[in-house]
Short mmCIF file of C-alpha atoms and ligand atoms in Angstrom, two decimals:
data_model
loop_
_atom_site.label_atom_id
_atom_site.label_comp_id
_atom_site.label_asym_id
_atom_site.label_seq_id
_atom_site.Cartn_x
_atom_site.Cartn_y
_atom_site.Cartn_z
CA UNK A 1 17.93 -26.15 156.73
CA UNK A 2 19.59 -29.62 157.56
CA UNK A 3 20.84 -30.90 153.99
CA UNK A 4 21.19 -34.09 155.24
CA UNK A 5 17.69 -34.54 156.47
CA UNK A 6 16.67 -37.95 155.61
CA UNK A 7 14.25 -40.11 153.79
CA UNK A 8 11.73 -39.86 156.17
CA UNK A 9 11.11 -36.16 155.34
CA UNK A 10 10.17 -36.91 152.26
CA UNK A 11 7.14 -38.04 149.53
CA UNK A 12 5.94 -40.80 148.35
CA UNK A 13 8.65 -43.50 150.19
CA UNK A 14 8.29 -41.70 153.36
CA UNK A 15 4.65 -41.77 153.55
CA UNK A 16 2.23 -44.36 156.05
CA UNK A 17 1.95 -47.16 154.11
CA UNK A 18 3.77 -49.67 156.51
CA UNK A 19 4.53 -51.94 153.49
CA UNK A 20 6.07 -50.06 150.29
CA UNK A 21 5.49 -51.37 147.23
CA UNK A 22 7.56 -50.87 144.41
CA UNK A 23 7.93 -51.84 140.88
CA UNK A 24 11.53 -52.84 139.79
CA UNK A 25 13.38 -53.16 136.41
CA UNK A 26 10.64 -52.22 134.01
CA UNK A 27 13.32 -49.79 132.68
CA UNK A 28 15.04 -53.23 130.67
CA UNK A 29 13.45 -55.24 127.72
CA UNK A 30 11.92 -58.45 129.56
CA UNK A 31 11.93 -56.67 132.75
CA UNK A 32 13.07 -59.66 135.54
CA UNK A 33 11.61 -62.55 133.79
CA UNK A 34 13.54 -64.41 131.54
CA UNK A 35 10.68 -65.84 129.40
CA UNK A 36 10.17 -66.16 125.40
CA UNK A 37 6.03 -65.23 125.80
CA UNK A 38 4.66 -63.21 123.13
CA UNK A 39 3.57 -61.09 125.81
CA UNK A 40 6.93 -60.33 127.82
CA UNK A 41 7.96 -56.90 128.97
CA UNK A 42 8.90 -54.58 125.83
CA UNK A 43 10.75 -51.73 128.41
CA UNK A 44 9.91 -49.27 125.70
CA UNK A 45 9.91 -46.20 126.60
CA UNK A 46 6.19 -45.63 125.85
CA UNK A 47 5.04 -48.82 128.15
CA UNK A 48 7.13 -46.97 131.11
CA UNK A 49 5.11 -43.73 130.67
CA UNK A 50 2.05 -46.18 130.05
CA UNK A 51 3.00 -47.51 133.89
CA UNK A 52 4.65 -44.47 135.73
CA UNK A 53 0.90 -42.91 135.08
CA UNK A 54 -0.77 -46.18 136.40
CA UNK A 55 1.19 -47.11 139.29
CA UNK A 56 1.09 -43.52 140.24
CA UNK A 57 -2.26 -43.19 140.15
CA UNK A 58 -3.02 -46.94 141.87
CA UNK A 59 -1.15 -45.84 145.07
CA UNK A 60 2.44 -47.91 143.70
CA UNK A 61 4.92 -46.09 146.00
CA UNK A 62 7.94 -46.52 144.09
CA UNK A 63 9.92 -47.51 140.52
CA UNK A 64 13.36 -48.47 140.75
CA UNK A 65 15.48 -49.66 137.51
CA UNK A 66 18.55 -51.73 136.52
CA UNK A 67 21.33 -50.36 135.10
CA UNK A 68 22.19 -52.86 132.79
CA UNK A 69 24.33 -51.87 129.82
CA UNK A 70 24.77 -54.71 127.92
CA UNK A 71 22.02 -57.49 127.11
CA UNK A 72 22.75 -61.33 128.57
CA UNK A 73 22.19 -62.80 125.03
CA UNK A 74 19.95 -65.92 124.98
CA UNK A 75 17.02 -66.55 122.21
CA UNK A 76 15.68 -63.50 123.31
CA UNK A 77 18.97 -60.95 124.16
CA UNK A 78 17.60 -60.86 127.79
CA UNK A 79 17.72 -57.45 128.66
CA UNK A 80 19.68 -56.54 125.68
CA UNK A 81 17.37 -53.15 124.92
CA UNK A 82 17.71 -50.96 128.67
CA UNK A 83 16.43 -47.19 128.85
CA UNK A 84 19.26 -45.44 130.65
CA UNK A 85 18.40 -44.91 134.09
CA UNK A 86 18.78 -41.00 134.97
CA UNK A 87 17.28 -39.86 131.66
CA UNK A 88 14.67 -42.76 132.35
CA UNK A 89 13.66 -41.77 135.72
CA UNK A 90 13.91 -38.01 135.20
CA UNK A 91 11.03 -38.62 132.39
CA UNK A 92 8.83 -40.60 134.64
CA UNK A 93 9.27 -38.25 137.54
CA UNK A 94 7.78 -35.21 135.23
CA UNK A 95 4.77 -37.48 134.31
CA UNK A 96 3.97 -38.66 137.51
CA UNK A 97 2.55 -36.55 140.81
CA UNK A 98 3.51 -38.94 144.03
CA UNK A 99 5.68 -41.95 143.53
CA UNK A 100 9.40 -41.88 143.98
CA UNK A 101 11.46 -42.60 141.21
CA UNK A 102 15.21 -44.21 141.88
CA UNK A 103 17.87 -43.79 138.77
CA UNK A 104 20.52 -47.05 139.42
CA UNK A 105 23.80 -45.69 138.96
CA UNK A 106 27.44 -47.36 138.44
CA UNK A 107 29.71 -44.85 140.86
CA UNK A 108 33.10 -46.13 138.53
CA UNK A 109 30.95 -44.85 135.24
CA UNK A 110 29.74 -42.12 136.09
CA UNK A 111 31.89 -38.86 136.92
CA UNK A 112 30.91 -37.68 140.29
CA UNK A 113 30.09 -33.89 139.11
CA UNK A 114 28.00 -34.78 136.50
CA UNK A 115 26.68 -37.35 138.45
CA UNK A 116 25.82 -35.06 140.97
CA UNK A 117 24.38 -32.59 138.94
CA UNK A 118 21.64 -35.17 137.07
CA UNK A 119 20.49 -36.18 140.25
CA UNK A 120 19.64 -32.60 141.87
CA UNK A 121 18.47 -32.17 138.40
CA UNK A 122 16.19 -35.05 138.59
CA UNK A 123 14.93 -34.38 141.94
CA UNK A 124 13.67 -30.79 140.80
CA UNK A 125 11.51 -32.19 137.96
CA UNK A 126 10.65 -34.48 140.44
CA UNK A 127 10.02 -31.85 142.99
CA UNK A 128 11.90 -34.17 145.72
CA UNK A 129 11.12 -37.61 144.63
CA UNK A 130 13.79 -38.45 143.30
CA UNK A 131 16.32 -41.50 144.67
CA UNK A 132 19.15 -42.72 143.83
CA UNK A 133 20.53 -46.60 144.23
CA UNK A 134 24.59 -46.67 144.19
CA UNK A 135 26.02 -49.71 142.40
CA UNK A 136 29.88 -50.61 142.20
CA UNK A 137 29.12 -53.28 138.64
CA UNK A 138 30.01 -56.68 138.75
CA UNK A 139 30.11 -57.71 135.37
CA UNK A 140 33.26 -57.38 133.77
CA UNK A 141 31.72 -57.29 129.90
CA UNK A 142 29.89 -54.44 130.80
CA UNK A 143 33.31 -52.34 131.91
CA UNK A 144 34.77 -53.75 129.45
CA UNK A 145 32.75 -52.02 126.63
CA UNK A 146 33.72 -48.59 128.22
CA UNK A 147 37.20 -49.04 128.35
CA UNK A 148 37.07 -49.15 132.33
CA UNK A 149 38.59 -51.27 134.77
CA UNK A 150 36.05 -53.59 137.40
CA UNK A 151 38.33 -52.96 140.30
CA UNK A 152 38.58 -55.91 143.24
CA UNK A 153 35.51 -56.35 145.50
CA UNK A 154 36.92 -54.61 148.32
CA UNK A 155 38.26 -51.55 146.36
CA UNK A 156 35.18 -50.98 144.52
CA UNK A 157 33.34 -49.94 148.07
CA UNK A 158 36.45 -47.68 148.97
CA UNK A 159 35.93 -46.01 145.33
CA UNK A 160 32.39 -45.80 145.76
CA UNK A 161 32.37 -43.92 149.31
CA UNK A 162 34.83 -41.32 148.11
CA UNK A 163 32.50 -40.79 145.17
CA UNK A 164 29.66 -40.74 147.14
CA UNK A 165 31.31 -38.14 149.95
CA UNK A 166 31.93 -36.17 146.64
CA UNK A 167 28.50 -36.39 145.46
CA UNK A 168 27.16 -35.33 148.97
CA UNK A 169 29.86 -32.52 149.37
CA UNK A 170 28.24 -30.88 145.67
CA UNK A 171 24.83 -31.63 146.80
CA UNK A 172 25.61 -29.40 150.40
CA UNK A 173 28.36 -27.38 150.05
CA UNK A 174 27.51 -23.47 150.03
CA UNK A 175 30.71 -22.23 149.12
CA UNK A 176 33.43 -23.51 146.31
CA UNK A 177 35.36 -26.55 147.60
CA UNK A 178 38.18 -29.35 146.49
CA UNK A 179 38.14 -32.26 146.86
CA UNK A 180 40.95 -34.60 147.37
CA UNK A 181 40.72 -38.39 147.81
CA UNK A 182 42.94 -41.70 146.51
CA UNK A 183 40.07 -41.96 143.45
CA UNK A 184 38.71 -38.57 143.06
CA UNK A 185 40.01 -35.03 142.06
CA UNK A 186 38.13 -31.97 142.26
CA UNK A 187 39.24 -28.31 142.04
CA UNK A 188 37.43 -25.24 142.99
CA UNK A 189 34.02 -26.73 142.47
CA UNK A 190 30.49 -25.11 142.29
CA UNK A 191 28.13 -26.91 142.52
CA UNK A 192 24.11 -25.22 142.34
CA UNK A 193 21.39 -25.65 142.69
CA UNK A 194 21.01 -28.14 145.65
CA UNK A 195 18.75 -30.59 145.71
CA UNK A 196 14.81 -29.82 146.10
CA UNK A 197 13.65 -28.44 149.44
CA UNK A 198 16.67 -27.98 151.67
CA UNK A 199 16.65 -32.34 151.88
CA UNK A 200 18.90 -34.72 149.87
CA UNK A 201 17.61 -37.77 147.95
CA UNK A 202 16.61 -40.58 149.46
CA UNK A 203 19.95 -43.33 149.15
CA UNK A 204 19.95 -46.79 148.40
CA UNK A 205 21.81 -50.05 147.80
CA UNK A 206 22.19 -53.71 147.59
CA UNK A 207 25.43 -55.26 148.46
CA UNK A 208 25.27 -58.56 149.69
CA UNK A 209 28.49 -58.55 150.93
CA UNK A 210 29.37 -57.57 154.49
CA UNK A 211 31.26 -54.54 152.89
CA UNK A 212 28.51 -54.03 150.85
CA UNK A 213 26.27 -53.75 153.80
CA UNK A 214 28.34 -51.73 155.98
CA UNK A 215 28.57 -49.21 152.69
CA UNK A 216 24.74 -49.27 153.24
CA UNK A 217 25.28 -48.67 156.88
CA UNK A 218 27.05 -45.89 156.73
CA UNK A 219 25.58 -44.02 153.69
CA UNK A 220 22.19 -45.52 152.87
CA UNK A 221 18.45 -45.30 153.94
CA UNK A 222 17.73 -48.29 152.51
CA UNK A 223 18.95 -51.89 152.02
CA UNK A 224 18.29 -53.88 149.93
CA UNK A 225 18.89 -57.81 150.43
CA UNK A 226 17.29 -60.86 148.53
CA UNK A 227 15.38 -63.90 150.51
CA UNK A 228 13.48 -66.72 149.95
CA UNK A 229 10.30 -67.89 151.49
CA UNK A 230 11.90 -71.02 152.83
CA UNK A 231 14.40 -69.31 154.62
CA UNK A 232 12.37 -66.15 155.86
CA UNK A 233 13.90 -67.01 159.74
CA UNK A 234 17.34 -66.49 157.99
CA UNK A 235 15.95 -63.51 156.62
CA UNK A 236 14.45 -61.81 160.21
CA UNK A 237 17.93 -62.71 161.55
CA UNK A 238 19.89 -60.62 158.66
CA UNK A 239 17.74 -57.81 159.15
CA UNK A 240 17.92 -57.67 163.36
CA UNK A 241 22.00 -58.11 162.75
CA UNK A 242 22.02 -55.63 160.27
CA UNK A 243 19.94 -52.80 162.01
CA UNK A 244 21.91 -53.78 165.32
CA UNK A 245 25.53 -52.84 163.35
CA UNK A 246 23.95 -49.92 161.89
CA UNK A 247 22.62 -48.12 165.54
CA UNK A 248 26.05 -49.31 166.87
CA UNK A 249 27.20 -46.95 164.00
CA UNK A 250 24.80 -44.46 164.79
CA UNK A 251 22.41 -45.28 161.82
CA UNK A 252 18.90 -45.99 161.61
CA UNK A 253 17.91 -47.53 158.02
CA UNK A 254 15.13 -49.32 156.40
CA UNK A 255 14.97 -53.36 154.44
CA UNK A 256 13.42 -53.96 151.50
CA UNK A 257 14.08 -57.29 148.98
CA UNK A 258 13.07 -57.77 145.86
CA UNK A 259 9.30 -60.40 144.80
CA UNK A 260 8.32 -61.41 141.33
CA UNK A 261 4.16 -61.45 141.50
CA UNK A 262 2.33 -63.70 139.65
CA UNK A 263 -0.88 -63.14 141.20
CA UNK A 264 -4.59 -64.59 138.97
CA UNK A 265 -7.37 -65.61 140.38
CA UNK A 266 -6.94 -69.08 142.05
CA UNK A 267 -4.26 -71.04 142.76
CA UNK A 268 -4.22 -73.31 139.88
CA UNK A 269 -4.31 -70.58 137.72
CA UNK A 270 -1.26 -68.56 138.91
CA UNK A 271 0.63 -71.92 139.00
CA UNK A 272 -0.14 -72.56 135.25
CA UNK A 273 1.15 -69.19 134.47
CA UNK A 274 3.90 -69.39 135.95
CA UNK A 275 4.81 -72.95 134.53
CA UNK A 276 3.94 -71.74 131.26
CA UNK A 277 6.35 -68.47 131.11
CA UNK A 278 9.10 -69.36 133.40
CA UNK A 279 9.63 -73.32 132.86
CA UNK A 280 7.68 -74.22 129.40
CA UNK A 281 9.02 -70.98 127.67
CA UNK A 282 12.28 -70.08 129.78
CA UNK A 283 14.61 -68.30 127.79
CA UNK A 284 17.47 -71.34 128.82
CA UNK A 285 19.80 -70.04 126.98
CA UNK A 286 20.04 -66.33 128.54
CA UNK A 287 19.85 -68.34 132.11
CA UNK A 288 22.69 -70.11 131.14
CA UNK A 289 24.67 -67.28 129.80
CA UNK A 290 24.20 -65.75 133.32
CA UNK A 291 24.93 -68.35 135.74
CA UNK A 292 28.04 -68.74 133.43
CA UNK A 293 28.78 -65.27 134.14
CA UNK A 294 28.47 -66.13 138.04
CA UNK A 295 30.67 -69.10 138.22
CA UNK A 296 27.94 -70.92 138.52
CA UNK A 297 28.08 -74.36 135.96
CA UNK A 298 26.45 -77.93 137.28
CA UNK A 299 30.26 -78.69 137.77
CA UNK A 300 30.96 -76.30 139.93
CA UNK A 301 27.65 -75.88 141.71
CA UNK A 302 26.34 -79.77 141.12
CA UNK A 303 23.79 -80.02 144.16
CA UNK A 304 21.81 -76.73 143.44
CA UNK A 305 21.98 -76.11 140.00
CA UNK A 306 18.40 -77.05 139.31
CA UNK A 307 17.36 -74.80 141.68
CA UNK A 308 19.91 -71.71 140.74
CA UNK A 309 18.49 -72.04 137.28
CA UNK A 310 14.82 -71.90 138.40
CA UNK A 311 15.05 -68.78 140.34
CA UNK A 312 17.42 -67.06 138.10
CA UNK A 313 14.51 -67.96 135.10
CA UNK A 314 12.04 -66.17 137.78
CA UNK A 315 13.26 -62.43 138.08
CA UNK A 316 16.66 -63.20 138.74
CA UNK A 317 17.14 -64.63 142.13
CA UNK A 318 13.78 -62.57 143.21
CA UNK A 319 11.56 -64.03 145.68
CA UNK A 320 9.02 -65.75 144.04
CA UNK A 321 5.33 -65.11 144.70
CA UNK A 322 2.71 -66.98 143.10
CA UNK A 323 -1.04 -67.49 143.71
CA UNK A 324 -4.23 -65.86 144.28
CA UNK A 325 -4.89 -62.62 145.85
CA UNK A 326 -4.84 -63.81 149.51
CA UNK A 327 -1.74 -66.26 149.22
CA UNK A 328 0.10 -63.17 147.24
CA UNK A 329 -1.38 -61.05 150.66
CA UNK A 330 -0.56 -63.68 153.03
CA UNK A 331 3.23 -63.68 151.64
CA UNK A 332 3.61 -59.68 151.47
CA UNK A 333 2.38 -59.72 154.85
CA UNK A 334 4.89 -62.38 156.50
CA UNK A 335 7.63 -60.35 155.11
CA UNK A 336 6.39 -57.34 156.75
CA UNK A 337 6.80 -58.89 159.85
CA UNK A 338 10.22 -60.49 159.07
CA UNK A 339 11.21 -56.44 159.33
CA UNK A 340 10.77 -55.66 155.61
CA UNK A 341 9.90 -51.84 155.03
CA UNK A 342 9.16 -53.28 151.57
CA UNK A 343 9.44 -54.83 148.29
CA UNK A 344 9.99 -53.91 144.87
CA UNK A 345 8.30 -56.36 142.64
CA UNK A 346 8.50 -57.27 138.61
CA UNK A 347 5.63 -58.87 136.47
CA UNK A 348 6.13 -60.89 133.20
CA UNK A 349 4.29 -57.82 131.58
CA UNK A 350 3.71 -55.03 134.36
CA UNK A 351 1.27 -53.38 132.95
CA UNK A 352 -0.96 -56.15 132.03
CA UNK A 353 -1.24 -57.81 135.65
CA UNK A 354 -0.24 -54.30 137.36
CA UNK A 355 -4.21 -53.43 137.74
CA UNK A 356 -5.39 -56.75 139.11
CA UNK A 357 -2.97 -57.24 142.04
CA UNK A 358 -3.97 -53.52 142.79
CA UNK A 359 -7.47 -54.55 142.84
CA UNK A 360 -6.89 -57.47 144.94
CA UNK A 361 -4.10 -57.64 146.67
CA UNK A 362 -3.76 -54.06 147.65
CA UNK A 363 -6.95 -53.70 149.80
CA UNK A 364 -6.39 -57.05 151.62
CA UNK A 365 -3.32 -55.58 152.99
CA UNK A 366 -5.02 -52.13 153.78
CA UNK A 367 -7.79 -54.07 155.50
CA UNK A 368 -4.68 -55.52 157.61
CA UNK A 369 -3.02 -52.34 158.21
CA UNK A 370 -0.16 -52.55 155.88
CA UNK A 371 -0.99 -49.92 153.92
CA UNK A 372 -3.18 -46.98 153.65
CA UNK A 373 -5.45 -48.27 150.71
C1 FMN B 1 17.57 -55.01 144.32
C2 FMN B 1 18.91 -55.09 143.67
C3 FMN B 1 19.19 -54.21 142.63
C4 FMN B 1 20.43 -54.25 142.00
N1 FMN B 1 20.64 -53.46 140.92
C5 FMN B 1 21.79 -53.59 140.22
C6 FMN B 1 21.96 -52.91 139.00
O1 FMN B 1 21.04 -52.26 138.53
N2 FMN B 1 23.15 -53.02 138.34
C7 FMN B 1 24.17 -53.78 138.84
O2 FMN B 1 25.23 -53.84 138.21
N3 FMN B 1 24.04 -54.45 140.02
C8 FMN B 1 22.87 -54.38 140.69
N4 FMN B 1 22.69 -55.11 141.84
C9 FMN B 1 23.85 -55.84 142.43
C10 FMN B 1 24.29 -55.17 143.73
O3 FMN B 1 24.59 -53.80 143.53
C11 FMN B 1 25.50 -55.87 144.35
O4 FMN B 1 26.63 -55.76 143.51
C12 FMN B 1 25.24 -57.35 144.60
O5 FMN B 1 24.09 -57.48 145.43
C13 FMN B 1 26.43 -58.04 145.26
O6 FMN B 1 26.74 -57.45 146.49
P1 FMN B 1 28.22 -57.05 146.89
O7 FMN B 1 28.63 -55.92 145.95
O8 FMN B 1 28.16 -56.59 148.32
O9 FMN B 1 29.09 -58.27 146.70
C14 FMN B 1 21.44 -55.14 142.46
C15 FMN B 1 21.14 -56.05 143.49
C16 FMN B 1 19.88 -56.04 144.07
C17 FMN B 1 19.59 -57.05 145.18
#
């Protein structure tokens, strides 16, 4: 059987639904939204199993996390409590039936073995739904705390492919092998048992960078890259250029970006919301912290800090989507046709607003053949 059989072959991500829908970062304590409401994201542990089991059953076609190690600080430690992501999506993959399940994973932390091993591991509780999103880290504080080194941009993507070849060669190889790259070591290795079904997970990532895309090029099934509504043109462009390098490389691989839903229902209402959480009761202080962490001060970005500090508030830099049902359709639509394959999406609490965008939104985009139901 073809151990590098793709994506496609698989559950829940390769199924008909045109648009996949996803829910991202509910593994991390305020999930994307960097709010002080009462009623923002816990990421405990029970809420996740509270979710996996409702998304699952409400047709959600996949969870993917944030490996985020250390918290950004702020009033409210944004994301300072994280459930690990392996261990995390290993526990929602045995309580859930359909949905794939990604575990976000730092190649430089990780030891390739072991790494390889929790994933195959994974993907048999998961009976083949498990994925797995490659990150190189970014922020220093967080390598810091383990000792490790945040290599330069362009080295981290030369460390991650060897890790990744070494991660692929456990995952196929039938007979002991070394392994023997600049970064990575490896002597008489065995490696078993493979992953589920004679496939191999389903790969991810999100570089921005052109490296970081052409690491997704030539290892991924899926890309991920942010947008914004007002520059959705930009957007269709990226993707075309992006699909066109990768068939000139001989790949074939899907887009997907990242939406923060506030969906009620009218208008007014969803605007109110939104005002209230994410402007009224921003945690400032965490945004601060982590446009500081970016370079990014009103001195040294004076014309768009405003507007840096509004979206990061909002999930991060995720698109923003907010209104009723049919303007939340409407908008999930348009980036369909843009070339998305989908989006994964973050609520100020997920599993309060989870069931009403499933009741509403999800059947206005089956009724215009996005999805299956
Ligand atoms: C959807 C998405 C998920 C990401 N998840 C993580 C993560 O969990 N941990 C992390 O350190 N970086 C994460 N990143 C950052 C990317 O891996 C990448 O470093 C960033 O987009 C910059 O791209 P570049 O490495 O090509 O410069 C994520 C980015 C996006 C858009």
């Amino acid at each position: 059987m073809l151990r590098d059989a793709t994506s496609r072959q698989r559950t829940s991500m390769g199924n008909a639904n045109r648009l996949k829908i996803g829910l991202f970062g509910s593994n991390c304590s305020s999930g994307r939204a960097v709010t002080m409401v009462p009623e923002r994201w816990s990421g405990s542990w029970h809420d996740n199993l509270r979710l996996v089991r409702l998304a699952d059953e409400r047709g959600i076609d996949f969870m993917l996390p944030v490996a985020r190690w250390k918290g950004y600080g702020g009033d409210t430690d944004y994301q300072g409590a994280t459930l690990e992501t392996m261990t995390w999506a290993t526990g929602l993959l045995a309580n859930s039936k359909r949905l794939t399940v990604f575990g976000t994973v730092h190649a430089p932390l990780f030891h390739p073995l072991i790494a390889a091993k929790e994933f195959v591991t994974a993907d048999h509780v998961g009976e083949g739904r498990f994925g797995l999103n490659v990150v190189c880290g970014w922020n220093e504080g967080e390598f810091d705390m383990f000792g490790a080194t945040l290599r330069d941009h362009e080295t981290r993507y030369e460390y991650a492919q060897e890790w990744l070849d070494a991660v692929k060669r456990a995952w196929a190889a039938e007979t002991e092998f070394d392994f023997d790259g600049a970064f990575v070591k490896l002597k008489r290795v065995r490696a078993w048992p493979k992953p589920w079904g004679g496939t191999r997970p389903l790969i991810m990532n999100a570089g921005a960078s052109p490296t970081g895309q052409l690491f997704a090029i030539r290892n991924c099934d899926a890309l991920f890259m942010s947008t914004r509504l007002a520059s959705l043109d930009t957007y269709a462009r990226n993707v075309r250029e992006v699909r066109e390098l990768a068939r000139r490389e001989g790949r074939e691989l899907d887009f997907y970006t990242v939406g923060v839903i506030t969906c009620k229902p009218t208008m007014r209402q969803a605007q109110d919301y939104y005002h209230h959480c994410i402007v009224e009761h921003a945690d400032w202080n965490a945004v601060d912290r982590i446009l500081a962490m970016k370079n990014i001060t009103p001195q040294s970005h004076p014309q768009e800090f405003a507007r840096l500090r509004s979206e990061q508030a909002n999930g991060m830099g995720g698109l923003p989507i907010v209104g009723d049902p049919d303007y939340v359709a409407n908008v999930l639509a348009t980036l369909s046709e843009a070339g998305l394959t989908g989006i994964g999406v973050s609520f100020v609490n997920y599993l309060d607003e989870l069931p009403y965008f499933c009741d509403e939104v999800l059947p206005r985009l089956a009724r215009r053949g996005l999805r299956a139901h």
